[in-house]
Amino acid sequence: MSYSPAATDNSVPILKVRELKVHFPVKRGLIFQRTVGVVKAVDGVDIEIKHGETLGLVGESGSGKTTLGRAVLRLNDTSGGSISYSGQDVLALRGGEMRRLRKNIGMVFQDPYGSLNPRMTVGNIVAEPMLVHKIFDNKLAIRNRVMELFDTVGLNRSMASRYPHEFSGGQRQRVGIARALASGPNILICDEPVSALDVSIQAQIISLFDRLKLEQQLTYLFIAHDLSVVRHVSDVVAVMYLGKIVEQGNADDIYRSPQHPYTQALLSAVPIPDPAVERKRSRTVLKGDIPSPLNPPSGCVFSPRCPIAEDRCFVEAPMSRTLSDGRRAACHKV
Amino acid sequence: MTEALLTVENLHTQFRTEGGVVQAVDDVSFNIQAGETFALVGESGCGKSVTALSIMGLIPNPPGEITSGSIEFDGVDLLQVSSTEMRSIRGSKIGMIFQEPMSSLNPVLTIESQLAEPLKIHIGLSSAAANDRAQELIDMVGIPDSKTRLKQYPHELSGGQRQRIMIAMAMACTPRLLIADEATTALDVTIQAQILDLMQEVTEKSGAALLIITHNLGIVARYADRVAVMYAGKLREVGDASDIYAASQHPYTVGLLRSVPRLDSEKGTPLSPIGGEIPDLTNLPGGCAFNPRCQWAVDRCSIEEPELIEIAQGKQVACFEHASVSLSV
Ligand SMILES: Nc1ncnc2c1ncn2[C@@H]1O[C@H](COP(=O)(O)OP(=O)(O)OP(=O)(O)O)[C@@H](O)[C@H]1O
Ligand SMILES: Nc1ncnc2c1ncn2[C@@H]1O[C@H](COP(=O)(O)OP(=O)(O)OP(=O)(O)O)[C@@H](O)[C@H]1O
Ligand code: SF4
Ligand code: SF4
Ligand SMILES: [Mg+2]
Ligand SMILES: [Mg+2]
């Protein structure tokens, strides 16, 4: 297995995203389409992930998490900013270089069923990336590697010749993870990988991610809306709201003392499975809905729902600043 | 103890499927007191919705059928009443909210007519009075700008607002029982908190009981007075929420509690998941259905089925080994 050499240096970020913008034009009309607006799904995002670290990306639906994850793999066109992977300019990659990028960055999806070809056996599904990336030159080596991957993710080897529909949701997610690992990536982008699973199965898959991180020094971009799950897996957390990262930093710091009003409200909305703790907690329940991304608020994106907004918040968008403990937050009052 | 508002006894509900008979609800008994919040928890396919639909008289037949048991609500056996009576009870005395509000709202009727209609039918309000009450209800569930909203159609509202409309509809005739089946599962957590707080508030105000059906153990911890844990069609443990979370004595409940990551846990706390898979209801393991996944299982567990027995005041457990089961073992 070949790993990219830069990936072993722990101090430099393996993935660095700067000022990234992904804007989608919104078109109306049957034949003569005109652009009636633009959704700023990702709007000036900075994140970086160090080798072997997990960055948890949280935020409510429509905040732009999936779009950001897809942009890193060049599955979306970007409208500005830069992405670098191990020092390479991702947005400048062409053909063969792109393929190498996708070999090094694997992706795991929420809906394992929708992302697995129903007409292929799961063994072939897991083998496919090895063929695409020409990792082995003989079938036996591929077979052996598929079997190893089955062991790694906790699937019975005898299941390799079955089809996805014969598997449970948890098993399908294991297949999806084995496929993502097949090309020997050093980063996994996981987009809501456990959201569709039952509690007991979810815990199994999270434990699998824990183990892979230890055993293979994997780096994760872990996208989820479940803040408790993200708490468990993340070293660093980035909180997204309407296309912007509002707070980002060490996971322990953020969970212990969130600074941004949105992070505070988000964390306080998550019920803790323990009545003794839960009934004593004080909470901020946000009013109102998440605004339409087609028509975002002026000034601070959070201003219409923010419990402590002041006049300037409605006109002036706050810049992201680095706080004394190294975290970053975008709020006039932090 | 006060008289129960709802008493479900030995309920059996089954479905005939291609794979065989599915005993979706298998000898389920529990009761809900007036004004209390009762939670039914368990993983997918364990029979939570079928339990709720059985209470509501909404089991599709065929393929489904309630084969035995009784459901007594407010002094009436719901399994004995006519379908007309049942419809009237559903519209007025028991309200229900589902996960997907779009499926229970009529897309071609305005919010106003959907809210006013049951008021005219079930409590005989005039059109004008019903429309006034509709606006009151919209205000009650915290939707701003009620006058405009009343004239709108469901697709013009956000998911959270639709769920508020569902609550308004379910509460319109001041029911004695509100059933919320995964009513907030599809919503973002900040909206989920709003909706659950609202349900608690409106039921508290009117003295109605609330049956929350969910797989989210955090929600149960926050809102429920009592909890029933369901697995493969059967109740496995029933008790006060505080007691279940602090001192569960059923291996499945213990396994669930150890499986959920907690917001307030220390970084690096490992999870201890339950092994194995949720069983297929057409092909259940013999004896206790949980035995292939149970770390406490003894020989007897694969042969005999444990009954749900009362082991302390208000606490019931179905497990042969309950005396040695605890969260700390
Ligand atoms: N291809 C597209 N064309 C137009 N708009 C898009 C496209 N993809 C995403 N969007 C919009 O961009 C915004 C961000 O969407 P995205 O899927 O990234 O959110 P998310 O945070 O992943 O949400 P969820 O938690 O629901 O998955 C949304 O408003 C979405 O409607
Ligand atoms: N209309 C139906 N026809 C056949 N089987 C059914 C039908 N409705 C429910 N079942 C079966 O009954 C069992 C219990 O289903 P139920 O919907 O009550 O589960 P649940 O606990 O509500 O799960 P979830 O958390 O996924 O909503 C399942 O195995 C399901 O397949
Ligand atoms: S900038 Fe103003 S509106 Fe935005 S989060 Fe801070 S206080 Fe609230
Ligand atoms: S009866 Fe046996 S198998 Fe079932 S939960 Fe108890 S110990 Fe486990
Ligand atoms: Mg997404
Ligand atoms: Mg259900």
mmCIF file of N, CA and C in Angstrom, chain A residues 153-257:
data_model
loop_
_atom_site.group_PDB
_atom_site.id
_atom_site.type_symbol
_atom_site.label_atom_id
_atom_site.label_comp_id
_atom_site.label_asym_id
_atom_site.label_seq_id
_atom_site.Cartn_x
_atom_site.Cartn_y
_atom_site.Cartn_z
ATOM 1 N N VAL A 153 -13.633 -4.602 8.883
ATOM 2 C CA VAL A 153 -14.897 -3.921 9.202
ATOM 3 C C VAL A 153 -15.899 -4.837 9.893
ATOM 4 N N GLY A 154 -15.500 -6.073 10.169
ATOM 5 C CA GLY A 154 -16.379 -6.962 10.913
ATOM 6 C C GLY A 154 -17.467 -7.607 10.078
ATOM 7 N N LEU A 155 -17.174 -7.889 8.811
ATOM 8 C CA LEU A 155 -18.125 -8.638 7.990
ATOM 9 C C LEU A 155 -17.585 -10.052 7.825
ATOM 10 N N ASN A 156 -18.512 -11.014 7.802
ATOM 11 C CA ASN A 156 -18.119 -12.390 7.592
ATOM 12 C C ASN A 156 -17.637 -12.585 6.150
ATOM 13 N N ARG A 157 -16.486 -13.231 5.979
ATOM 14 C CA ARG A 157 -15.920 -13.411 4.640
ATOM 15 C C ARG A 157 -16.883 -14.129 3.690
ATOM 16 N N SER A 158 -17.709 -15.004 4.271
ATOM 17 C CA SER A 158 -18.601 -15.788 3.416
ATOM 18 C C SER A 158 -19.702 -14.924 2.777
ATOM 19 N N MET A 159 -19.802 -13.681 3.227
ATOM 20 C CA MET A 159 -20.856 -12.820 2.687
ATOM 21 C C MET A 159 -20.444 -12.124 1.401
ATOM 22 N N ALA A 160 -19.204 -12.297 0.976
ATOM 23 C CA ALA A 160 -18.675 -11.524 -0.156
ATOM 24 C C ALA A 160 -19.451 -11.750 -1.448
ATOM 25 N N SER A 161 -20.062 -12.930 -1.586
ATOM 26 C CA SER A 161 -20.738 -13.192 -2.852
ATOM 27 C C SER A 161 -22.227 -12.829 -2.808
ATOM 28 N N ARG A 162 -22.643 -12.150 -1.735
ATOM 29 C CA ARG A 162 -24.050 -11.742 -1.664
ATOM 30 C C ARG A 162 -24.248 -10.325 -2.189
ATOM 31 N N TYR A 163 -25.527 -9.981 -2.363
ATOM 32 C CA TYR A 163 -25.881 -8.664 -2.903
ATOM 33 C C TYR A 163 -26.341 -7.723 -1.782
ATOM 34 N N PRO A 164 -26.206 -6.399 -2.012
ATOM 35 C CA PRO A 164 -26.535 -5.438 -0.940
ATOM 36 C C PRO A 164 -27.906 -5.631 -0.300
ATOM 37 N N HIS A 165 -28.920 -6.013 -1.095
ATOM 38 C CA HIS A 165 -30.261 -6.097 -0.497
ATOM 39 C C HIS A 165 -30.363 -7.199 0.551
ATOM 40 N N GLU A 166 -29.405 -8.103 0.567
ATOM 41 C CA GLU A 166 -29.450 -9.181 1.555
ATOM 42 C C GLU A 166 -28.861 -8.754 2.901
ATOM 43 N N PHE A 167 -28.428 -7.496 2.975
ATOM 44 C CA PHE A 167 -27.759 -7.035 4.194
ATOM 45 C C PHE A 167 -28.641 -6.084 4.998
ATOM 46 N N SER A 168 -28.382 -6.043 6.307
ATOM 47 C CA SER A 168 -29.066 -5.059 7.157
ATOM 48 C C SER A 168 -28.383 -3.701 6.989
ATOM 49 N N GLY A 169 -29.015 -2.665 7.502
ATOM 50 C CA GLY A 169 -28.469 -1.311 7.387
ATOM 51 C C GLY A 169 -27.051 -1.201 7.941
ATOM 52 N N GLY A 170 -26.828 -1.813 9.097
ATOM 53 C CA GLY A 170 -25.509 -1.743 9.723
ATOM 54 C C GLY A 170 -24.465 -2.468 8.888
ATOM 55 N N GLN A 171 -24.847 -3.637 8.361
ATOM 56 C CA GLN A 171 -23.908 -4.394 7.524
ATOM 57 C C GLN A 171 -23.590 -3.636 6.239
ATOM 58 N N ARG A 172 -24.602 -2.989 5.662
ATOM 59 C CA ARG A 172 -24.364 -2.209 4.447
ATOM 60 C C ARG A 172 -23.388 -1.082 4.730
ATOM 61 N N GLN A 173 -23.519 -0.466 5.908
ATOM 62 C CA GLN A 173 -22.590 0.607 6.217
ATOM 63 C C GLN A 173 -21.181 0.039 6.365
ATOM 64 N N ARG A 174 -21.061 -1.183 6.869
ATOM 65 C CA ARG A 174 -19.737 -1.809 6.945
ATOM 66 C C ARG A 174 -19.175 -2.011 5.536
ATOM 67 N N VAL A 175 -20.046 -2.416 4.610
ATOM 68 C CA VAL A 175 -19.597 -2.591 3.221
ATOM 69 C C VAL A 175 -19.126 -1.242 2.668
ATOM 70 N N GLY A 176 -19.902 -0.200 2.926
ATOM 71 C CA GLY A 176 -19.537 1.137 2.456
ATOM 72 C C GLY A 176 -18.186 1.577 3.009
ATOM 73 N N ILE A 177 -17.921 1.228 4.252
ATOM 74 C CA ILE A 177 -16.644 1.606 4.861
ATOM 75 C C ILE A 177 -15.508 0.779 4.246
ATOM 76 N N ALA A 178 -15.747 -0.521 4.048
ATOM 77 C CA ALA A 178 -14.715 -1.361 3.418
ATOM 78 C C ALA A 178 -14.380 -0.823 2.035
ATOM 79 N N ARG A 179 -15.406 -0.400 1.289
ATOM 80 C CA ARG A 179 -15.158 0.143 -0.045
ATOM 81 C C ARG A 179 -14.342 1.432 0.038
ATOM 82 N N ALA A 180 -14.694 2.272 1.015
ATOM 83 C CA ALA A 180 -13.965 3.535 1.159
ATOM 84 C C ALA A 180 -12.507 3.283 1.531
ATOM 85 N N LEU A 181 -12.242 2.182 2.248
ATOM 86 C CA LEU A 181 -10.873 1.884 2.673
ATOM 87 C C LEU A 181 -10.069 1.185 1.587
ATOM 88 N N ALA A 182 -10.765 0.677 0.556
ATOM 89 C CA ALA A 182 -10.119 -0.220 -0.402
ATOM 90 C C ALA A 182 -8.948 0.418 -1.136
ATOM 91 N N SER A 183 -9.028 1.696 -1.437
ATOM 92 C CA SER A 183 -7.940 2.307 -2.193
ATOM 93 C C SER A 183 -6.800 2.769 -1.284
ATOM 94 N N GLY A 184 -6.914 2.459 0.017
ATOM 95 C CA GLY A 184 -5.852 2.843 0.936
ATOM 96 C C GLY A 184 -5.773 4.335 1.192
ATOM 97 N N PRO A 185 -6.898 4.970 1.483
ATOM 98 C CA PRO A 185 -6.897 6.419 1.692
ATOM 99 C C PRO A 185 -6.253 6.782 3.029
ATOM 100 N N ASN A 186 -5.815 8.032 3.162
ATOM 101 C CA ASN A 186 -5.429 8.457 4.501
ATOM 102 C C ASN A 186 -6.432 9.431 5.109
ATOM 103 N N ILE A 187 -7.374 9.887 4.287
ATOM 104 C CA ILE A 187 -8.474 10.666 4.864
ATOM 105 C C ILE A 187 -9.789 9.981 4.516
ATOM 106 N N LEU A 188 -10.709 9.939 5.479
ATOM 107 C CA LEU A 188 -12.072 9.507 5.175
ATOM 108 C C LEU A 188 -13.004 10.690 5.413
ATOM 109 N N ILE A 189 -13.799 11.003 4.390
ATOM 110 C CA ILE A 189 -14.857 11.981 4.583
ATOM 111 C C ILE A 189 -16.126 11.178 4.839
ATOM 112 N N CYS A 190 -16.683 11.315 6.031
ATOM 113 C CA CYS A 190 -17.870 10.538 6.390
ATOM 114 C C CYS A 190 -19.043 11.499 6.484
ATOM 115 N N ASP A 191 -20.024 11.343 5.623
ATOM 116 C CA ASP A 191 -21.171 12.257 5.614
ATOM 117 C C ASP A 191 -22.366 11.574 6.276
ATOM 118 N N GLU A 192 -22.646 11.942 7.505
ATOM 119 C CA GLU A 192 -23.741 11.359 8.292
ATOM 120 C C GLU A 192 -23.679 9.825 8.253
ATOM 121 N N PRO A 193 -22.541 9.237 8.582
ATOM 122 C CA PRO A 193 -22.391 7.790 8.377
ATOM 123 C C PRO A 193 -23.221 6.929 9.315
ATOM 124 N N VAL A 194 -23.709 7.477 10.417
ATOM 125 C CA VAL A 194 -24.490 6.638 11.327
ATOM 126 C C VAL A 194 -25.912 7.149 11.541
ATOM 127 N N SER A 195 -26.286 8.223 10.825
ATOM 128 C CA SER A 195 -27.588 8.848 11.091
ATOM 129 C C SER A 195 -28.762 7.929 10.832
ATOM 130 N N ALA A 196 -28.609 7.017 9.875
ATOM 131 C CA ALA A 196 -29.755 6.188 9.519
ATOM 132 C C ALA A 196 -29.799 4.896 10.335
ATOM 133 N N LEU A 197 -28.872 4.738 11.261
ATOM 134 C CA LEU A 197 -28.772 3.454 11.951
ATOM 135 C C LEU A 197 -29.404 3.490 13.337
ATOM 136 N N ASP A 198 -29.847 2.310 13.795
ATOM 137 C CA ASP A 198 -30.384 2.191 15.143
ATOM 138 C C ASP A 198 -29.293 2.372 16.189
ATOM 139 N N VAL A 199 -29.710 2.791 17.377
ATOM 140 C CA VAL A 199 -28.765 3.084 18.456
ATOM 141 C C VAL A 199 -27.705 1.986 18.640
ATOM 142 N N SER A 200 -28.122 0.739 18.729
ATOM 143 C CA SER A 200 -27.142 -0.307 19.041
ATOM 144 C C SER A 200 -26.190 -0.517 17.864
ATOM 145 N N ILE A 201 -26.687 -0.373 16.655
ATOM 146 C CA ILE A 201 -25.865 -0.573 15.462
ATOM 147 C C ILE A 201 -24.966 0.647 15.252
ATOM 148 N N GLN A 202 -25.515 1.814 15.534
ATOM 149 C CA GLN A 202 -24.739 3.051 15.460
ATOM 150 C C GLN A 202 -23.491 2.958 16.345
ATOM 151 N N ALA A 203 -23.673 2.429 17.552
ATOM 152 C CA ALA A 203 -22.534 2.308 18.463
ATOM 153 C C ALA A 203 -21.478 1.359 17.895
ATOM 154 N N GLN A 204 -21.933 0.299 17.220
ATOM 155 C CA GLN A 204 -20.971 -0.630 16.612
ATOM 156 C C GLN A 204 -20.141 0.076 15.545
ATOM 157 N N ILE A 205 -20.806 0.867 14.706
ATOM 158 C CA ILE A 205 -20.098 1.527 13.604
ATOM 159 C C ILE A 205 -19.157 2.623 14.139
ATOM 160 N N ILE A 206 -19.616 3.364 15.146
ATOM 161 C CA ILE A 206 -18.737 4.384 15.737
ATOM 162 C C ILE A 206 -17.490 3.716 16.327
ATOM 163 N N SER A 207 -17.690 2.575 16.996
ATOM 164 C CA SER A 207 -16.538 1.877 17.559
ATOM 165 C C SER A 207 -15.588 1.410 16.463
ATOM 166 N N LEU A 208 -16.162 1.049 15.315
ATOM 167 C CA LEU A 208 -15.316 0.665 14.177
ATOM 168 C C LEU A 208 -14.481 1.861 13.711
ATOM 169 N N PHE A 209 -15.104 3.021 13.619
ATOM 170 C CA PHE A 209 -14.344 4.228 13.256
ATOM 171 C C PHE A 209 -13.236 4.500 14.278
ATOM 172 N N ASP A 210 -13.568 4.356 15.563
ATOM 173 C CA ASP A 210 -12.562 4.545 16.624
ATOM 174 C C ASP A 210 -11.359 3.639 16.378
ATOM 175 N N ARG A 211 -11.644 2.384 16.090
ATOM 176 C CA ARG A 211 -10.576 1.403 15.938
ATOM 177 C C ARG A 211 -9.732 1.692 14.694
ATOM 178 N N LEU A 212 -10.399 2.055 13.583
ATOM 179 C CA LEU A 212 -9.662 2.350 12.351
ATOM 180 C C LEU A 212 -8.722 3.534 12.548
ATOM 181 N N LYS A 213 -9.183 4.491 13.325
ATOM 182 C CA LYS A 213 -8.362 5.676 13.556
ATOM 183 C C LYS A 213 -7.076 5.281 14.280
ATOM 184 N N LEU A 214 -7.226 4.437 15.288
ATOM 185 C CA LEU A 214 -6.059 3.992 16.046
ATOM 186 C C LEU A 214 -5.137 3.116 15.207
ATOM 187 N N GLU A 215 -5.730 2.144 14.532
ATOM 188 C CA GLU A 215 -4.924 1.144 13.834
ATOM 189 C C GLU A 215 -4.294 1.680 12.558
ATOM 190 N N GLN A 216 -5.000 2.592 11.881
ATOM 191 C CA GLN A 216 -4.501 3.011 10.570
ATOM 192 C C GLN A 216 -4.167 4.493 10.526
ATOM 193 N N GLN A 217 -4.149 5.153 11.670
ATOM 194 C CA GLN A 217 -3.860 6.587 11.730
ATOM 195 C C GLN A 217 -4.684 7.362 10.702
ATOM 196 N N LEU A 218 -5.948 6.987 10.576
ATOM 197 C CA LEU A 218 -6.792 7.670 9.609
ATOM 198 C C LEU A 218 -7.141 9.078 10.088
ATOM 199 N N THR A 219 -7.299 9.970 9.135
ATOM 200 C CA THR A 219 -7.761 11.324 9.407
ATOM 201 C C THR A 219 -9.215 11.378 8.949
ATOM 202 N N TYR A 220 -10.070 12.013 9.745
ATOM 203 C CA TYR A 220 -11.481 12.052 9.356
ATOM 204 C C TYR A 220 -12.011 13.475 9.220
ATOM 205 N N LEU A 221 -12.806 13.669 8.189
ATOM 206 C CA LEU A 221 -13.736 14.789 8.187
ATOM 207 C C LEU A 221 -15.088 14.145 8.444
ATOM 208 N N PHE A 222 -15.600 14.348 9.656
ATOM 209 C CA PHE A 222 -16.773 13.609 10.089
ATOM 210 C C PHE A 222 -17.966 14.554 10.154
ATOM 211 N N ILE A 223 -18.883 14.392 9.196
ATOM 212 C CA ILE A 223 -20.034 15.283 9.090
ATOM 213 C C ILE A 223 -21.233 14.640 9.767
ATOM 214 N N ALA A 224 -21.855 15.345 10.687
ATOM 215 C CA ALA A 224 -23.040 14.790 11.335
ATOM 216 C C ALA A 224 -23.833 15.900 11.979
ATOM 217 N N HIS A 225 -25.140 15.672 12.115
ATOM 218 C CA HIS A 225 -25.905 16.674 12.839
ATOM 219 C C HIS A 225 -26.107 16.250 14.293
ATOM 220 N N ASP A 226 -25.736 15.008 14.627
ATOM 221 C CA ASP A 226 -25.886 14.535 16.002
ATOM 222 C C ASP A 226 -24.681 14.979 16.832
ATOM 223 N N LEU A 227 -24.904 15.956 17.697
ATOM 224 C CA LEU A 227 -23.776 16.542 18.428
ATOM 225 C C LEU A 227 -23.158 15.592 19.442
ATOM 226 N N SER A 228 -23.927 14.623 19.922
ATOM 227 C CA SER A 228 -23.360 13.672 20.868
ATOM 228 C C SER A 228 -22.399 12.727 20.155
ATOM 229 N N VAL A 229 -22.779 12.307 18.953
ATOM 230 C CA VAL A 229 -21.902 11.448 18.165
ATOM 231 C C VAL A 229 -20.618 12.204 17.825
ATOM 232 N N VAL A 230 -20.759 13.449 17.412
ATOM 233 C CA VAL A 230 -19.594 14.255 17.049
ATOM 234 C C VAL A 230 -18.696 14.471 18.274
ATOM 235 N N ARG A 231 -19.299 14.657 19.427
ATOM 236 C CA ARG A 231 -18.535 14.766 20.671
ATOM 237 C C ARG A 231 -17.638 13.542 20.834
ATOM 238 N N HIS A 232 -18.217 12.387 20.581
ATOM 239 C CA HIS A 232 -17.468 11.159 20.805
ATOM 240 C C HIS A 232 -16.287 11.010 19.853
ATOM 241 N N VAL A 233 -16.465 11.377 18.588
ATOM 242 C CA VAL A 233 -15.410 11.057 17.621
ATOM 243 C C VAL A 233 -14.387 12.178 17.400
ATOM 244 N N SER A 234 -14.713 13.419 17.762
ATOM 245 C CA SER A 234 -13.899 14.530 17.247
ATOM 246 C C SER A 234 -12.782 15.016 18.152
ATOM 247 N N ASP A 235 -11.696 15.434 17.517
ATOM 248 C CA ASP A 235 -10.644 16.176 18.206
ATOM 249 C C ASP A 235 -10.908 17.671 18.068
ATOM 250 N N VAL A 236 -11.367 18.036 16.878
ATOM 251 C CA VAL A 236 -11.636 19.428 16.568
ATOM 252 C C VAL A 236 -13.069 19.497 16.058
ATOM 253 N N VAL A 237 -13.768 20.573 16.368
ATOM 254 C CA VAL A 237 -15.153 20.713 15.918
ATOM 255 C C VAL A 237 -15.322 22.021 15.165
ATOM 256 N N ALA A 238 -16.077 21.974 14.067
ATOM 257 C CA ALA A 238 -16.443 23.195 13.361
ATOM 258 C C ALA A 238 -17.964 23.245 13.292
ATOM 259 N N VAL A 239 -18.530 24.374 13.698
ATOM 260 C CA VAL A 239 -19.989 24.523 13.732
ATOM 261 C C VAL A 239 -20.414 25.406 12.563
ATOM 262 N N MET A 240 -21.284 24.865 11.742
ATOM 263 C CA MET A 240 -21.658 25.574 10.527
ATOM 264 C C MET A 240 -23.099 26.076 10.618
ATOM 265 N N TYR A 241 -23.323 27.272 10.095
ATOM 266 C CA TYR A 241 -24.683 27.826 10.052
ATOM 267 C C TYR A 241 -24.805 28.637 8.777
ATOM 268 N N LEU A 242 -25.772 28.299 7.941
ATOM 269 C CA LEU A 242 -26.011 29.005 6.689
ATOM 270 C C LEU A 242 -24.742 29.295 5.893
ATOM 271 N N GLY A 243 -23.946 28.267 5.664
ATOM 272 C CA GLY A 243 -22.782 28.413 4.789
ATOM 273 C C GLY A 243 -21.524 28.935 5.436
ATOM 274 N N LYS A 244 -21.615 29.285 6.722
ATOM 275 C CA LYS A 244 -20.428 29.829 7.390
ATOM 276 C C LYS A 244 -20.071 29.000 8.614
ATOM 277 N N ILE A 245 -18.761 28.972 8.916
ATOM 278 C CA ILE A 245 -18.335 28.349 10.165
ATOM 279 C C ILE A 245 -18.429 29.428 11.235
ATOM 280 N N VAL A 246 -19.279 29.208 12.240
ATOM 281 C CA VAL A 246 -19.442 30.252 13.251
ATOM 282 C C VAL A 246 -18.488 30.055 14.429
ATOM 283 N N GLU A 247 -18.118 28.802 14.687
ATOM 284 C CA GLU A 247 -17.147 28.560 15.751
ATOM 285 C C GLU A 247 -16.374 27.297 15.425
ATOM 286 N N GLN A 248 -15.098 27.297 15.754
ATOM 287 C CA GLN A 248 -14.255 26.165 15.409
ATOM 288 C C GLN A 248 -13.100 26.093 16.393
ATOM 289 N N GLY A 249 -12.803 24.883 16.838
ATOM 290 C CA GLY A 249 -11.667 24.759 17.741
ATOM 291 C C GLY A 249 -11.618 23.388 18.379
ATOM 292 N N ASN A 250 -10.767 23.263 19.397
ATOM 293 C CA ASN A 250 -10.623 22.025 20.136
ATOM 294 C C ASN A 250 -11.995 21.547 20.645
ATOM 295 N N ALA A 251 -12.287 20.268 20.398
ATOM 296 C CA ALA A 251 -13.618 19.756 20.725
ATOM 297 C C ALA A 251 -13.927 19.874 22.214
ATOM 298 N N ASP A 252 -12.959 19.539 23.058
ATOM 299 C CA ASP A 252 -13.198 19.624 24.507
ATOM 300 C C ASP A 252 -13.551 21.049 24.909
ATOM 301 N N ASP A 253 -12.798 22.006 24.388
ATOM 302 C CA ASP A 253 -13.066 23.412 24.731
ATOM 303 C C ASP A 253 -14.470 23.812 24.318
ATOM 304 N N ILE A 254 -14.820 23.479 23.079
ATOM 305 C CA ILE A 254 -16.122 23.929 22.568
ATOM 306 C C ILE A 254 -17.275 23.272 23.311
ATOM 307 N N TYR A 255 -17.149 21.985 23.589
ATOM 308 C CA TYR A 255 -18.245 21.319 24.292
ATOM 309 C C TYR A 255 -18.327 21.780 25.747
ATOM 310 N N ARG A 256 -17.172 22.081 26.336
ATOM 311 C CA ARG A 256 -17.181 22.517 27.730
ATOM 312 C C ARG A 256 -17.689 23.960 27.846
ATOM 313 N N SER A 257 -17.216 24.820 26.942
ATOM 314 C CA SER A 257 -17.661 26.214 27.044
ATOM 315 C C SER A 257 -17.823 26.844 25.665
#
